[in-house]
Coordinates of C-alpha atoms in Angstrom, one line a residue:
M1 CA -1.6 119.3 156.7
S2 CA -3.1 120.0 153.3
D3 CA -6.7 121.1 153.2
A4 CA -7.6 117.7 152.3
T5 CA -6.8 115.9 155.7
L6 CA -8.0 119.2 157.4
H7 CA -11.1 117.0 158.3
D8 CA -9.5 113.7 158.5
S9 CA -11.9 111.2 159.8
T10 CA -8.7 109.6 161.8
R11 CA -8.8 112.8 164.0
D12 CA -11.0 112.9 166.9
P13 CA -14.2 114.9 166.1
D14 CA -14.6 115.4 170.3
D15 CA -10.8 116.7 170.5
F16 CA -10.7 120.8 171.1
A17 CA -8.2 121.6 168.6
V18 CA -10.3 119.9 165.8
Q19 CA -13.4 121.4 167.1
I20 CA -11.9 124.7 167.2
A21 CA -10.4 124.6 163.7
D22 CA -13.7 123.3 162.4
Q23 CA -15.4 126.5 163.4
V24 CA -12.6 128.7 162.4
E25 CA -12.6 127.0 158.8
S26 CA -16.4 127.1 158.5
F27 CA -16.1 130.9 159.1
L28 CA -13.4 131.3 156.7
V29 CA -15.3 129.5 154.0
A30 CA -18.5 131.0 154.7
V31 CA -17.6 134.6 154.6
T32 CA -15.4 134.1 151.6
E33 CA -18.6 132.7 149.9
V34 CA -20.6 135.7 150.9
A35 CA -18.0 138.4 149.9
K36 CA -18.4 136.9 146.1
G37 CA -21.7 138.5 146.2
D38 CA -23.9 135.9 144.5
E39 CA -26.8 136.5 147.0
P40 CA -26.7 139.9 148.3
A41 CA -30.2 139.8 149.7
S42 CA -29.1 137.4 152.4
A43 CA -25.6 138.8 153.0
V44 CA -26.6 140.2 156.2
P45 CA -28.8 137.6 157.7
F46 CA -25.6 135.1 156.7
L47 CA -22.9 137.1 158.1
L48 CA -24.9 137.3 161.4
L49 CA -25.3 133.6 161.8
E50 CA -21.5 132.9 160.7
V51 CA -20.2 135.6 163.5
S52 CA -22.4 134.1 166.0
Q53 CA -20.8 130.8 165.4
L54 CA -17.4 132.0 165.1
L55 CA -18.1 133.9 168.7
L56 CA -18.9 130.5 170.2
A57 CA -15.5 129.1 169.3
G58 CA -14.1 132.5 170.6
G59 CA -15.7 131.9 174.0
R60 CA -14.8 128.6 174.6
L61 CA -11.1 129.9 173.7
G62 CA -11.6 132.7 176.3
A63 CA -12.7 130.2 178.7
H64 CA -10.1 127.7 178.5
E65 CA -6.9 128.0 180.4
D66 CA -3.8 129.6 178.9
I67 CA -2.7 127.8 175.9
L68 CA 1.2 127.8 175.9
P69 CA 3.2 127.1 172.4
D70 CA 5.6 124.6 172.2
E71 CA 8.4 127.0 170.8
R72 CA 9.5 130.0 172.4
Y73 CA 9.5 131.8 168.7
E74 CA 6.7 131.5 166.2
P75 CA 7.8 129.6 163.3
D76 CA 7.9 131.8 160.2
L77 CA 4.8 131.4 158.0
G78 CA 5.8 133.6 155.1
P79 CA 3.5 136.7 153.9
E80 CA 0.0 136.9 154.8
A81 CA -2.7 136.3 152.1
D82 CA -4.2 139.5 150.6
V83 CA -7.4 140.3 152.0
D84 CA -8.1 143.8 150.2
Q85 CA -10.3 142.1 147.4
L86 CA -12.5 140.5 150.0
R87 CA -12.6 143.7 151.8
E88 CA -13.6 146.0 148.8
N89 CA -16.2 143.2 147.8
L90 CA -17.9 143.3 151.6
A91 CA -17.7 147.0 151.4
R92 CA -19.9 147.2 148.3
L93 CA -22.1 144.5 149.5
L94 CA -22.9 146.3 152.7
D95 CA -23.3 149.6 151.6
P96 CA -24.7 151.9 153.1
V97 CA -24.9 150.0 156.5
D98 CA -21.1 149.2 156.4
V99 CA -20.3 152.2 158.3
Y100 CA -21.3 151.8 162.3
S101 CA -20.4 153.2 165.7
E102 CA -18.4 151.1 168.3
V103 CA -17.4 151.7 171.9
F104 CA -14.0 150.0 172.4
D105 CA -14.4 149.4 175.8
P106 CA -17.3 149.6 177.7
Y107 CA -15.6 149.9 181.2
E108 CA -14.1 153.0 180.6
P109 CA -16.3 155.9 181.2
R110 CA -16.9 159.0 179.0
K111 CA -15.5 157.3 175.8
A112 CA -17.2 158.6 172.9
P113 CA -18.2 156.0 169.9
V114 CA -15.9 156.0 167.1
P115 CA -17.0 154.8 163.4
A116 CA -16.0 151.5 161.9
R117 CA -16.6 149.5 159.2
I118 CA -17.9 146.0 159.3
S119 CA -15.8 145.4 156.0
D120 CA -12.6 146.2 157.4
D121 CA -13.6 144.5 160.5
L122 CA -14.2 141.2 158.9
A123 CA -11.0 141.4 156.9
G124 CA -9.3 141.8 160.0
V125 CA -10.9 138.9 161.6
I126 CA -10.2 136.7 158.9
T127 CA -6.5 137.5 158.9
D128 CA -6.2 136.6 162.5
L129 CA -7.8 133.3 161.9
R130 CA -5.9 132.5 158.5
H131 CA -2.8 132.9 160.8
G132 CA -3.6 130.5 163.1
M133 CA -4.8 128.3 160.5
A134 CA -1.6 128.0 158.7
H135 CA -0.3 126.7 161.9
Y136 CA -3.0 124.0 162.3
R137 CA -2.7 122.9 158.7
A138 CA 1.3 122.6 159.5
G139 CA 0.7 120.3 162.2
R140 CA 1.3 122.9 165.0
T141 CA -1.8 122.4 166.6
T142 CA -0.9 124.0 169.9
E143 CA 0.6 127.1 168.2
A144 CA -2.4 127.7 166.2
L145 CA -4.7 127.3 169.6
W146 CA -2.1 129.5 171.4
W147 CA -2.8 132.4 168.5
W148 CA -6.3 131.8 168.4
Q149 CA -6.7 132.3 171.9
F150 CA -4.3 135.4 172.0
S151 CA -5.8 137.2 169.0
Y152 CA -9.4 136.5 170.4
F153 CA -8.2 138.6 173.5
S154 CA -6.3 141.1 171.7
N155 CA -8.4 141.8 168.2
W156 CA -10.7 139.5 166.8
G157 CA -12.7 138.4 169.6
P158 CA -13.8 142.4 170.5
T159 CA -13.6 142.9 166.8
A160 CA -16.3 140.2 165.8
S161 CA -18.3 141.1 168.8
A162 CA -18.7 144.7 167.6
V163 CA -19.6 143.3 164.2
L164 CA -22.1 141.1 165.7
R165 CA -23.8 144.1 167.6
A166 CA -24.0 146.0 164.3
L167 CA -25.3 143.4 162.3
Q168 CA -27.9 142.9 164.9
S169 CA -28.8 146.4 164.6
V170 CA -29.5 146.2 160.9
L171 CA -31.9 143.3 161.2
I172 CA -33.6 144.9 164.1
H173 CA -34.3 147.8 162.1
V174 CA -35.7 146.0 159.2
R175 CA -37.7 143.6 161.2
L176 CA -39.3 146.4 163.3
N177 CA -39.8 148.4 160.1
Q178 CA -37.7 151.1 161.9
P179 CA -35.3 152.7 158.9
L180 CA -32.2 154.3 160.0
A181 CA -31.6 157.8 159.1
E182 CA -29.2 158.3 155.7
L183 CA -25.5 158.5 156.2
D184 CA -24.5 162.1 156.6
G185 CA -21.3 162.3 155.2
L186 CA -19.7 160.8 158.5
D187 CA -16.9 158.4 157.8
T188 CA -13.9 156.2 159.5
D189 CA -11.7 158.9 158.9
Q190 CA -13.4 160.9 162.0
D191 CA -11.8 160.7 165.2
A192 CA -15.2 160.4 167.4
I193 CA -18.7 161.0 167.2
G194 CA -21.3 162.3 169.7
D195 CA -24.5 161.5 170.7
E196 CA -26.2 164.0 168.2
T197 CA -24.9 162.5 165.3
L198 CA -25.4 158.4 166.5
E199 CA -28.3 158.1 164.6
F200 CA -26.5 158.9 161.1
E201 CA -23.6 156.8 161.7
A202 CA -24.9 153.4 160.8
G203 CA -26.7 154.8 157.6
R204 CA -30.2 153.9 156.2
V205 CA -31.2 150.2 156.2
M206 CA -30.7 148.2 153.3
Q207 CA -34.7 147.8 152.8
E208 CA -35.0 147.2 149.4
E209 CA -31.9 144.9 149.2
I210 CA -32.8 142.4 152.2
G211 CA -36.4 143.5 153.4
G212 CA -37.7 141.6 150.3
A213 CA -35.8 138.2 151.1
L214 CA -36.8 138.6 155.0
G215 CA -40.6 139.3 154.1
I216 CA -40.6 142.5 155.6
R217 CA -42.8 145.5 154.3
E218 CA -41.2 148.7 153.3
A219 CA -42.0 151.5 156.0
R220 CA -44.6 153.8 154.9

């Protein structure tokens, strides 16, 4: 199945697989466009919107009964497409709010938050989604749905949820005129962070970069 036939009008728009594939494709295209950096002032709001919409597809996959692939072994897709350039572009675009703190499992007690990067996480999500899209475009619809569902639980679902929370936090601080403290040397190569350093982890809000576009006055 080529790109030209991905949205073939002969395919039932009410079909579950078609709807999920459309949402996945929309996310892939949108984030790739954001990463080009043509509209840096709108990057955070656009990403918030796209991640939110993707998680709707993820929720539908998560609520669906287990999807089993048609074949015992996954067909070879060849080498994965490189996402390094996209990751680097997003990192530059999101600096200095790229780094944030995350708790991997809220049901595990006394787990300290760890630093993560929005750019790394989005690149990982895109890698997972592209993998499934390659199956879908090749006509292996069940294999694509199985992969998207499996990787939703194992990787891209929790990752996208964490990214959504980070993006929400950035906009909350901007909207409520509550600048974050500047990044204090913490980065993703550190093992863990404690309560006293959490305020430094997300970095300062991109007030000058996105505040104007959102109609927010600079904090006094």
